mmCIF file of C-alpha atoms in Angstrom:
data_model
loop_
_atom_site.group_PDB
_atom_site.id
_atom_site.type_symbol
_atom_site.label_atom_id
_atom_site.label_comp_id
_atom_site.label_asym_id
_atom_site.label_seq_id
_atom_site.Cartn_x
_atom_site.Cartn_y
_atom_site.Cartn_z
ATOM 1 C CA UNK A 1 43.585 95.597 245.362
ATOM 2 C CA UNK A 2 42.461 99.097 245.556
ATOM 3 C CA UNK A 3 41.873 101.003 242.414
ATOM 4 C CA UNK A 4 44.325 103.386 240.898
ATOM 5 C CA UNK A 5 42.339 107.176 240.792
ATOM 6 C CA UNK A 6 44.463 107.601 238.181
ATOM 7 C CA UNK A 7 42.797 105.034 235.389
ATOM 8 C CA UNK A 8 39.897 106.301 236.635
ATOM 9 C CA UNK A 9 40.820 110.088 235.968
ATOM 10 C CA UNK A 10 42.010 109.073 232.824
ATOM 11 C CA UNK A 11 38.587 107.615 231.841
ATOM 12 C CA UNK A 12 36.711 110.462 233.032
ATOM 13 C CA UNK A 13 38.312 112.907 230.807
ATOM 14 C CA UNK A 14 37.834 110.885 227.580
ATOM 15 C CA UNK A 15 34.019 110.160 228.146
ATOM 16 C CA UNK A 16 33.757 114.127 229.178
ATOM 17 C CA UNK A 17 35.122 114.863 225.367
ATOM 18 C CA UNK A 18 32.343 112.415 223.578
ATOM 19 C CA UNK A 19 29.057 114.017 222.376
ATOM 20 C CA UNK A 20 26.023 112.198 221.911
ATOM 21 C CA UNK A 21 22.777 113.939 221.739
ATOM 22 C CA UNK A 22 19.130 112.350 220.706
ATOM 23 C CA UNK A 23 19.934 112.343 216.727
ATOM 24 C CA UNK A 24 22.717 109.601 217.425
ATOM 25 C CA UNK A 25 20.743 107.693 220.042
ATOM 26 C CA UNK A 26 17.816 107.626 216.813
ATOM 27 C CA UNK A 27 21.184 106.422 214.727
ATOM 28 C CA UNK A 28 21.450 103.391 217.015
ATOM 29 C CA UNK A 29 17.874 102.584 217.518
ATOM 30 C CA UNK A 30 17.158 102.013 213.845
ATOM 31 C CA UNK A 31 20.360 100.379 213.283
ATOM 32 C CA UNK A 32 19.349 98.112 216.210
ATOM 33 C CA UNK A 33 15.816 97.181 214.384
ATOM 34 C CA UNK A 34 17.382 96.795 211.065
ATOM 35 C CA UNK A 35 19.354 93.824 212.448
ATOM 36 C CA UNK A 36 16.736 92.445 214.592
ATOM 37 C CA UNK A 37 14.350 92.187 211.760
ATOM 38 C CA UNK A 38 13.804 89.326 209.319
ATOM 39 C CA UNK A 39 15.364 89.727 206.062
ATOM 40 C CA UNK A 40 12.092 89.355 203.062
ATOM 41 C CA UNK A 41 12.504 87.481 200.155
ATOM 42 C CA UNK A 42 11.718 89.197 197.068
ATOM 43 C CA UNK A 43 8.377 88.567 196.009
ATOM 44 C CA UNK A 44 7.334 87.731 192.426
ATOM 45 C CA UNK A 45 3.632 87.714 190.801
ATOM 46 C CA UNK A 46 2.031 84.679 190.000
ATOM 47 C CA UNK A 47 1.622 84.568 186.134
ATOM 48 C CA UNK A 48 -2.020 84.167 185.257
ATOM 49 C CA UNK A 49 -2.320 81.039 182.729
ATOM 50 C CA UNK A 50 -3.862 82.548 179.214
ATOM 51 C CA UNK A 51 -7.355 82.857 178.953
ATOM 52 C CA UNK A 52 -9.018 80.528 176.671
ATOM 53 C CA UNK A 53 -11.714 83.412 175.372
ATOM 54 C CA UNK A 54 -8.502 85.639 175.146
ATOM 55 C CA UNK A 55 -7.376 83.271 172.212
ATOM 56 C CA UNK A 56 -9.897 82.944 170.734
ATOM 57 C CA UNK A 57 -10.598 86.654 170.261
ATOM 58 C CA UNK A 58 -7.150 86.769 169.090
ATOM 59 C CA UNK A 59 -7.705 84.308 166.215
ATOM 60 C CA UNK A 60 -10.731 85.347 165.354
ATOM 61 C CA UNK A 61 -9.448 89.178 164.834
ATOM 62 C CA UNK A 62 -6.534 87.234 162.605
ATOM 63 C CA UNK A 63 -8.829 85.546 160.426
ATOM 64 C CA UNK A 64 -11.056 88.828 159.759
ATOM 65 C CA UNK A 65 -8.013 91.407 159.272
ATOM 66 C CA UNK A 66 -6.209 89.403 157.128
ATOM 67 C CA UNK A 67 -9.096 88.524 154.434
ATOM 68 C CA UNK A 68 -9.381 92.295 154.590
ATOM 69 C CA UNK A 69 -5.765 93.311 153.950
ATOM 70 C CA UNK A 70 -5.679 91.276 150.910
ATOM 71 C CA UNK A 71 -8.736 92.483 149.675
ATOM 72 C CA UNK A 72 -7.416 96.047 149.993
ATOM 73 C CA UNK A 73 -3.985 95.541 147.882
ATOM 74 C CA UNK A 74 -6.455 93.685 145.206
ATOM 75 C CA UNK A 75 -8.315 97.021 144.914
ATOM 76 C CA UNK A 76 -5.257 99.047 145.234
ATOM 77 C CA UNK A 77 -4.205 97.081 141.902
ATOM 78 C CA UNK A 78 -7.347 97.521 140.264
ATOM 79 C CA UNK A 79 -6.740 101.453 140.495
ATOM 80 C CA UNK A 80 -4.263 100.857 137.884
ATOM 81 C CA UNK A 81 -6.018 98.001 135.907
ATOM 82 C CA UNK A 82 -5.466 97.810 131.844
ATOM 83 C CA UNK A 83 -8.977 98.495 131.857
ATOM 84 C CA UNK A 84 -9.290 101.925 130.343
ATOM 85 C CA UNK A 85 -12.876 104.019 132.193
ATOM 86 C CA UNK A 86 -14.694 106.933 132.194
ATOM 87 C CA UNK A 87 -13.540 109.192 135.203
ATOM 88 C CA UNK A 88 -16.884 111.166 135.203
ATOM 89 C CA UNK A 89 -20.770 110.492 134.901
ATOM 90 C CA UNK A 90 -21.649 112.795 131.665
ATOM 91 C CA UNK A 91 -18.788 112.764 129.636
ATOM 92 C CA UNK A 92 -19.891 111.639 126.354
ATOM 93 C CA UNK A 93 -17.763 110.011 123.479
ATOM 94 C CA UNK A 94 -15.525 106.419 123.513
ATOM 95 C CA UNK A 95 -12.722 105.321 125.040
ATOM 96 C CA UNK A 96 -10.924 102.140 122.951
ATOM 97 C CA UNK A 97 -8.119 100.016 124.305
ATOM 98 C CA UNK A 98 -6.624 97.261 121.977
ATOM 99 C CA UNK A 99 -6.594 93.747 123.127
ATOM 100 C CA UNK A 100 -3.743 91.119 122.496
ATOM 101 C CA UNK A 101 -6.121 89.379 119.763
ATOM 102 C CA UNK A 102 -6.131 92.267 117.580
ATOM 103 C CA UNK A 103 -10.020 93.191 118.652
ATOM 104 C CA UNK A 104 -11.067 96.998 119.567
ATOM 105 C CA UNK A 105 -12.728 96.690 123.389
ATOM 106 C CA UNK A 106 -14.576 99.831 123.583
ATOM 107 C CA UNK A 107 -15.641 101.447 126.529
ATOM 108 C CA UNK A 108 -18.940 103.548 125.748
ATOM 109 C CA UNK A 109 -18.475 106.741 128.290
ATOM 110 C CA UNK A 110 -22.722 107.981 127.870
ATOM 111 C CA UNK A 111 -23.835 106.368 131.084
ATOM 112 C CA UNK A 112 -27.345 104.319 130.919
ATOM 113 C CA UNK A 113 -30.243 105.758 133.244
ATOM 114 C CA UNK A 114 -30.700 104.609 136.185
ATOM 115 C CA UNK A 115 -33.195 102.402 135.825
ATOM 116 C CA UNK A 116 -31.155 99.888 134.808
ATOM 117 C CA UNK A 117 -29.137 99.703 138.355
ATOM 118 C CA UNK A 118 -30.348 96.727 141.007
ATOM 119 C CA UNK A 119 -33.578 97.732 142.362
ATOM 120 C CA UNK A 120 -34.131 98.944 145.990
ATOM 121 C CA UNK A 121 -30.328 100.166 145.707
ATOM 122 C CA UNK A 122 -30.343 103.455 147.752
ATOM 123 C CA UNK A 123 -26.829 104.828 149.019
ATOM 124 C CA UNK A 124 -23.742 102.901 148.948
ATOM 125 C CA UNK A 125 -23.446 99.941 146.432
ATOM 126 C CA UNK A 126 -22.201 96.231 147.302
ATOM 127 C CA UNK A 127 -20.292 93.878 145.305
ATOM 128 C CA UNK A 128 -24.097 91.855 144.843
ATOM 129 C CA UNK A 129 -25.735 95.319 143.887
ATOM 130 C CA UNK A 130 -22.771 96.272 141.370
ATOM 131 C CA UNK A 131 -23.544 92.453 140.004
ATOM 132 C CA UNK A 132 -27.076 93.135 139.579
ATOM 133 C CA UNK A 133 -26.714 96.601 137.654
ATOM 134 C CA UNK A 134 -23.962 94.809 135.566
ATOM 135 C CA UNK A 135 -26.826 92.132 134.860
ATOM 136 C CA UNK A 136 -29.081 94.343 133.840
ATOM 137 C CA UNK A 137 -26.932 96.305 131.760
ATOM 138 C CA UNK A 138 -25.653 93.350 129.732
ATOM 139 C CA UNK A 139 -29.851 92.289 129.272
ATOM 140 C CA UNK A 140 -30.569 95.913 128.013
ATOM 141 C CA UNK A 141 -27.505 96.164 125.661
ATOM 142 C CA UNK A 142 -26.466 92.305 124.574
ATOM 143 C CA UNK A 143 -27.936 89.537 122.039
ATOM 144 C CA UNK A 144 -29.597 87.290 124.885
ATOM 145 C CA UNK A 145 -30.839 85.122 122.138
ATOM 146 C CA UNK A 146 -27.160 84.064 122.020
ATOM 147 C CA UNK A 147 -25.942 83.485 125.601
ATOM 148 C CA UNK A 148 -27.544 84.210 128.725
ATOM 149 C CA UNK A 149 -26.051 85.909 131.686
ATOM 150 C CA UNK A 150 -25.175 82.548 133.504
ATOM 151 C CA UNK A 151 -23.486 81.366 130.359
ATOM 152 C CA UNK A 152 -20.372 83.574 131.716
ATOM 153 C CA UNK A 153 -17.956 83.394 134.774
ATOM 154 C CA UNK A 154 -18.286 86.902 136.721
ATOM 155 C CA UNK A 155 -15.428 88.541 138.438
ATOM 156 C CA UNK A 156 -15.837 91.991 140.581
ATOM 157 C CA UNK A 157 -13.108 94.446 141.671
ATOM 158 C CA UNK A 158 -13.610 97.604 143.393
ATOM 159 C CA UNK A 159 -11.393 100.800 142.089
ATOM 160 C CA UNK A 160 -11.131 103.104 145.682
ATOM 161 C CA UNK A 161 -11.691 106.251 145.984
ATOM 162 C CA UNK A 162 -9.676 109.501 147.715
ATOM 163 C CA UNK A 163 -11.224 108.215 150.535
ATOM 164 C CA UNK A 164 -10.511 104.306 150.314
ATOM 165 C CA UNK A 165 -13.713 103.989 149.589
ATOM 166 C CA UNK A 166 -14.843 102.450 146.490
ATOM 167 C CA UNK A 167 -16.117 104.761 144.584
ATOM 168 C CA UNK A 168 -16.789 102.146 141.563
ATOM 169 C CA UNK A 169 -16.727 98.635 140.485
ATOM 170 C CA UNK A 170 -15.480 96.682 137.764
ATOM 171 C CA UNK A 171 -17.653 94.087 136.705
ATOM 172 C CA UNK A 172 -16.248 91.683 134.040
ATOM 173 C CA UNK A 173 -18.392 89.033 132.560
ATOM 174 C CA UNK A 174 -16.479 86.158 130.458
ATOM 175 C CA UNK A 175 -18.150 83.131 128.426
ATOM 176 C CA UNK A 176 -17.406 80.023 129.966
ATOM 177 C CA UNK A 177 -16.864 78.635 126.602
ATOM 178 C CA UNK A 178 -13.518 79.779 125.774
ATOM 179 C CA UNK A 179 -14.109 81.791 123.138
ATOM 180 C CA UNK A 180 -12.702 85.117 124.239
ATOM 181 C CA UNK A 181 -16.088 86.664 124.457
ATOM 182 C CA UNK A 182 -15.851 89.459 127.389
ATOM 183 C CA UNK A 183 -18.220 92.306 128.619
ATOM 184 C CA UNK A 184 -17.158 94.552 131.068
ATOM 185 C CA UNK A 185 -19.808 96.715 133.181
ATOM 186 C CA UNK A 186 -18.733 99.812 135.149
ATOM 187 C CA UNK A 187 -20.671 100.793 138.168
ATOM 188 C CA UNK A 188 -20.774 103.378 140.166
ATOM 189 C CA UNK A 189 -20.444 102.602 144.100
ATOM 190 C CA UNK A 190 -22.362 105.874 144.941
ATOM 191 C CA UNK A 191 -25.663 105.125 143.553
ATOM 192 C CA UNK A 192 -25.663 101.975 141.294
ATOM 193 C CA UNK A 193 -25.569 104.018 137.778
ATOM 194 C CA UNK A 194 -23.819 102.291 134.919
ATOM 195 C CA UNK A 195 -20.804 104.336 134.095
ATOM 196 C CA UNK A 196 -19.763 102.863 130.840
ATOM 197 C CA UNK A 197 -20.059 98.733 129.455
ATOM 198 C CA UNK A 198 -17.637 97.843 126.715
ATOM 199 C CA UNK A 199 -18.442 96.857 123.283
ATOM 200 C CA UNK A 200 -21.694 94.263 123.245
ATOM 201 C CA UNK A 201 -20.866 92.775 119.699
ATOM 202 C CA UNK A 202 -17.868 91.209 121.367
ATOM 203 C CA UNK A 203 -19.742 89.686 124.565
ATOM 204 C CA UNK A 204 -21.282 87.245 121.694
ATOM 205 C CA UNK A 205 -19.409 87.124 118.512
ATOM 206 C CA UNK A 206 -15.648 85.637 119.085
ATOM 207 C CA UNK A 207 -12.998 87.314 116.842
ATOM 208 C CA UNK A 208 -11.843 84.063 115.578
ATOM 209 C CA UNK A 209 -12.707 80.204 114.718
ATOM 210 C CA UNK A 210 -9.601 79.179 117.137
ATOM 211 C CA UNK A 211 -9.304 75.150 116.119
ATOM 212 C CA UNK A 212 -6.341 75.195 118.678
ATOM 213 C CA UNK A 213 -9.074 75.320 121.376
ATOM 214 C CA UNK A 214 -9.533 71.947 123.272
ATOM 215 C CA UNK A 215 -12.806 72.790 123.946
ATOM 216 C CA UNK A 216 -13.350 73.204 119.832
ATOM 217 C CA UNK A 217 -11.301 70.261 118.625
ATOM 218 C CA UNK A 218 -13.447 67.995 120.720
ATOM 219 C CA UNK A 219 -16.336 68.973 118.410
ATOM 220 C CA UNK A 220 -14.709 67.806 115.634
ATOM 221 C CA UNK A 221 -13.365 65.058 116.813
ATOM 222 C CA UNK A 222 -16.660 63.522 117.489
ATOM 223 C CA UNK A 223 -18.854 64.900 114.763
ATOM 224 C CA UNK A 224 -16.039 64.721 111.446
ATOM 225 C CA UNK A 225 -13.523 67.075 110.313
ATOM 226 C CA UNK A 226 -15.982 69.145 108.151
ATOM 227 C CA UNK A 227 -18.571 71.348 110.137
ATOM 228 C CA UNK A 228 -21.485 70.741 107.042
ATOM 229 C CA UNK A 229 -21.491 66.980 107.425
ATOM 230 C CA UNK A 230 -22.467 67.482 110.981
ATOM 231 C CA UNK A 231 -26.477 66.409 111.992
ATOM 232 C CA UNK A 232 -27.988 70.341 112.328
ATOM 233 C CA UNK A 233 -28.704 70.675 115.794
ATOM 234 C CA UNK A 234 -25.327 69.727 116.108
ATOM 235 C CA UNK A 235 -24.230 72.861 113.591
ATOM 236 C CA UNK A 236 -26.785 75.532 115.414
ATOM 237 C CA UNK A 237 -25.139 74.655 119.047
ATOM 238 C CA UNK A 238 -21.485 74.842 117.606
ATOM 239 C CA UNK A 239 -22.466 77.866 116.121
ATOM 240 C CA UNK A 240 -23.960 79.360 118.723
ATOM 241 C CA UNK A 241 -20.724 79.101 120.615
ATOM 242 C CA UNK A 242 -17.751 79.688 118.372
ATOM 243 C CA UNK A 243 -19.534 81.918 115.527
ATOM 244 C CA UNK A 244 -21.697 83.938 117.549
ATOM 245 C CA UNK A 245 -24.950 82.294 116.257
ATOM 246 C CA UNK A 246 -24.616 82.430 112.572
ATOM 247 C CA UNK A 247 -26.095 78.779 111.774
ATOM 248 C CA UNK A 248 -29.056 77.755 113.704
ATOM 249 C CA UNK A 249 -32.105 75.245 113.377
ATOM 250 C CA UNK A 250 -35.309 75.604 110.986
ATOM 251 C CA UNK A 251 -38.079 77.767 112.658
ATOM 252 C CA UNK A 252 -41.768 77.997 112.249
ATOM 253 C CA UNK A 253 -43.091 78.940 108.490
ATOM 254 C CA UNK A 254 -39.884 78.015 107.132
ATOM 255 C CA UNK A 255 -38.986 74.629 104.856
ATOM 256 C CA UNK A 256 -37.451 71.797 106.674
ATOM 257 C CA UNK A 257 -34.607 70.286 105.909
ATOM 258 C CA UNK A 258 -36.033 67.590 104.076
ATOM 259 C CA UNK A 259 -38.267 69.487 101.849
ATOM 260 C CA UNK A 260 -34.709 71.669 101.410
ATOM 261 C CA UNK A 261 -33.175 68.782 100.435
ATOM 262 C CA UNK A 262 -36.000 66.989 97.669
ATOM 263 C CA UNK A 263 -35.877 70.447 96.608
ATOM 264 C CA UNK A 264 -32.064 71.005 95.764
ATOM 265 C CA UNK A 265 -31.680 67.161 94.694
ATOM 266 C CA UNK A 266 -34.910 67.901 91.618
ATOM 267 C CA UNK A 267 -32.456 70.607 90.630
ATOM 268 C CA UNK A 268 -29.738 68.479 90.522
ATOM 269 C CA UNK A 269 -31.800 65.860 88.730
ATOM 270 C CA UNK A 270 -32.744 68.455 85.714
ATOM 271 C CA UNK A 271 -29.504 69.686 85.508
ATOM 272 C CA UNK A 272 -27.400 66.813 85.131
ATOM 273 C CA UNK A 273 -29.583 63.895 84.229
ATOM 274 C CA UNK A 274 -31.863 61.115 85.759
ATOM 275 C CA UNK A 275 -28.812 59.506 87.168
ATOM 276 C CA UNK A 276 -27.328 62.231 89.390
ATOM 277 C CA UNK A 277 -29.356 61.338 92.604
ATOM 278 C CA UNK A 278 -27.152 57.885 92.709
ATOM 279 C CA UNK A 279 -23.635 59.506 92.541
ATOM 280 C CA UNK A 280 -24.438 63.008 94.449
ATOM 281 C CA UNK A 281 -24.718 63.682 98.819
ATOM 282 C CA UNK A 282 -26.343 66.394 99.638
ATOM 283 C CA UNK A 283 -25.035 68.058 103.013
ATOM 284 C CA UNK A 284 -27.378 71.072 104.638
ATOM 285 C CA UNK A 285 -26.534 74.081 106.613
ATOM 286 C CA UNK A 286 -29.089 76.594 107.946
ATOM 287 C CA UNK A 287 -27.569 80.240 108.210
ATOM 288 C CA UNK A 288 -29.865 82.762 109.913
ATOM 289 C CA UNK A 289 -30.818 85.709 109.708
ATOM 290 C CA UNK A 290 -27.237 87.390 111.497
ATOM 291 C CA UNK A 291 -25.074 85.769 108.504
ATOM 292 C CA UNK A 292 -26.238 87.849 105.728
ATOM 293 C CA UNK A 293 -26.688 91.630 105.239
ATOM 294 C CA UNK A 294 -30.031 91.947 104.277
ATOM 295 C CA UNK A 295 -31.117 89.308 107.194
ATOM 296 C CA UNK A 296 -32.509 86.687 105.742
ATOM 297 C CA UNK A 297 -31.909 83.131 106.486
ATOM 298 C CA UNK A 298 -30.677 80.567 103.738
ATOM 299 C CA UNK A 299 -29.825 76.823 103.403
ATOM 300 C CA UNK A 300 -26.485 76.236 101.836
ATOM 301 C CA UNK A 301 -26.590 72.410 100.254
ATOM 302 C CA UNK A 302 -23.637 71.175 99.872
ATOM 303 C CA UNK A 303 -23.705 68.722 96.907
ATOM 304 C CA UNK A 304 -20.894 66.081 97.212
ATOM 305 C CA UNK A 305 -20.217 63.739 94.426
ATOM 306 C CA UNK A 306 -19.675 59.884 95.301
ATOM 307 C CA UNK A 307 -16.227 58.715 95.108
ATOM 308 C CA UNK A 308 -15.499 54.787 95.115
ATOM 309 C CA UNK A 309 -12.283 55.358 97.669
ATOM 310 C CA UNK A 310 -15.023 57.252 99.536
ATOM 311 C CA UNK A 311 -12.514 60.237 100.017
ATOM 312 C CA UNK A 312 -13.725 63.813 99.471
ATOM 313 C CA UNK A 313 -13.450 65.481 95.700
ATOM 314 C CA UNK A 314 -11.663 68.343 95.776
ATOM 315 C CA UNK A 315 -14.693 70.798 94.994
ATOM 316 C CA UNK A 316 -18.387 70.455 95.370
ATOM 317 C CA UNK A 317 -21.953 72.195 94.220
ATOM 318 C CA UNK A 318 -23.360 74.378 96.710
ATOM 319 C CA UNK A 319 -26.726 75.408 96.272
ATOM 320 C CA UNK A 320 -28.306 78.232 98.078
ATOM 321 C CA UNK A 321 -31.799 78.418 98.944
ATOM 322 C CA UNK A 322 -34.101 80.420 100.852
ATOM 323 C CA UNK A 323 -35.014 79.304 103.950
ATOM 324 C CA UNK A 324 -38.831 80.788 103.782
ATOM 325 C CA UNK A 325 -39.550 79.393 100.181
ATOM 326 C CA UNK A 326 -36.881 77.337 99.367
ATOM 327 C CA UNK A 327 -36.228 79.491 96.191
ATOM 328 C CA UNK A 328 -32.591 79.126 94.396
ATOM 329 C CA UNK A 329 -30.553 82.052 94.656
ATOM 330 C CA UNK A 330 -26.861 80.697 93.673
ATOM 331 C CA UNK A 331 -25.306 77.754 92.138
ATOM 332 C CA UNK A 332 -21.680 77.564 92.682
ATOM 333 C CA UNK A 333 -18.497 75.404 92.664
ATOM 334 C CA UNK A 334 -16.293 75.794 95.677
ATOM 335 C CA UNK A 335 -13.389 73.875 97.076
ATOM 336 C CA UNK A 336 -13.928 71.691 99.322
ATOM 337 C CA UNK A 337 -10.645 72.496 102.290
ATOM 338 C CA UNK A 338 -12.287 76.355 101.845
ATOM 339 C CA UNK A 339 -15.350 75.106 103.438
#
């Protein structure tokens, strides 16, 4: 079969009429490649497993940052404390502040030298350096001779500065007795000067005989309801704790409380006959030298007359006596549930 020109003619023409230059052989190339290649998976990055020094760095950042935070809102409160200070070093005069009890806690503002800061305590202050220059302020301006510094439970807060800083601390010394006896020491953070200490009468002296006290009612549950029946040593250590020191034990040169008590008993014997040794009890109290305004120290013999029932009278002798000599000074009768 021979071949039409025609269809051949025909097919000439429309191939003549189609363009197709380099840029659309490039066209099929690439689209040629693109389907011969492999098609790639998306690839993902292994996760690396955590570091075991990584966590612990971690933790260990937790447990100092936190400590720290807390420690900065405790000083943030202390800014506005109830504690009232001196703002500057060399204002002079008193600042007073009246505390639930009734008592006047006064700050002294006329700052001590600087001797009595911590030693070796150049530039900025610690909480151990404030403790020191509290310590030493509270030896310089307290009765030792009535509690020591170790006799109290010390707390320390730091008031900051503009800076955050702390430009003081507040060091605040109670007795471990429960007596309400506080002393409160100001230092400064800069160089270790004492910026003001409260009141020192009321670091030893409480305001008040509280017989609500646990740590009081035990005494007199062991020893008897009235403090002058109670052996002496007994009566100086109570004292020392709850009355700031008024009674204490005999000291060298002065009459013992024997002699105290052959002494008041003759003067019972020549007042009231022969017979008054057998019906009277004599009871002793030593009060030193801190009990009386022209400071000197006196028994007080309590002279209790013998009941059969073996019950108190309602009122009793009591003798006072000078503690050097053993001279009389007073006779008196005084109810016994004054006492």
């Amino acid at each position: 079969m021979k071949n039409d020109p025609r269809i051949r003619n025909v097919l000439d023409e429309s191939l003549s009429s189609v363009h197709f230059d380099a840029r659309d052989m490039h066209r099929v190339l690439r689209a040629v490649r693109e389907q011969e290649a492999p098609v790639r998976k998306p690839t993902h990055r292994k996760r690396r497993p955590l570091r075991l020094d990584f966590m612990v760095a971690v933790a260990t950042a937790a447990l100092v940052i936190v400590p720290l935070s807390l420690f900065a809102l405790r000083a943030q409160r202390t800014a506005t404390s109830k504690i009232t200070t001196v703002a500057a070093h060399g204002v002079q005069g008193a600042v007073s502040t009246e505390k639930p009890d009734g008592r006047e806690d006064v700050l002294l503002a006329t700052p001590l030298p600087l001797s009595t800061a911590a030693p070796g305590t150049a530039g900025a202050m610690n909480e151990y350096d404030a403790i020191q220059a509290a310590h030493a302020c509270f030896e310089a301006q307290c009765d030792t001779t009535i509690f020591t510094f170790d006799e109290y439970a010390v707390d320390i807060s730091a008031a900051p500065g503009e800076d955050g800083a702390p430009s003081s601390y507040v060091v605040t010394m109670q007795s471990i007795y429960g007596n309400g006896c506080v002393f409160r020491v100001v230092v400064s953070a800069q160089d270790g000067a004492v910026i003001s200490y409260s009141t020192p009468r009321l670091a030893t002296v409480p305001a008040a005989l509280d017989r609500q006290c646990a740590e009081v009612q035990a005494w007199y549950d062991r020893y008897g309801e009235h403090s002058f029946t109670w052996p002496l040593d007994a009566q100086a250590e109570f004292s020392r704790r709850y009355e700031g020191g008024m009674r204490r034990m005999p000291e060298e040169g002065e009459m013992d409380a024997d002699a105290i008590a052959a002494a008041a008993q003759e003067m019972l014997t020549g007042q009231a006959g022969s017979n008054a040794e057998d019906h009277t009890t004599l009871w002793l109290s030593l009060y030193g030298e801190r009990a009386f305004a022209d400071g000197v120290a006196r028994y007080q013999v309590y002279c209790i007359p013998q009941s059969d029932a073996g019950d108190l009278p309602e009122s009793c002798t009591v003798l006072t006596l000078r503690a050097s000599d053993g001279v009389l000074e007073s006779s008196q009768i005084l109810p016994i549930p004054s006492l």
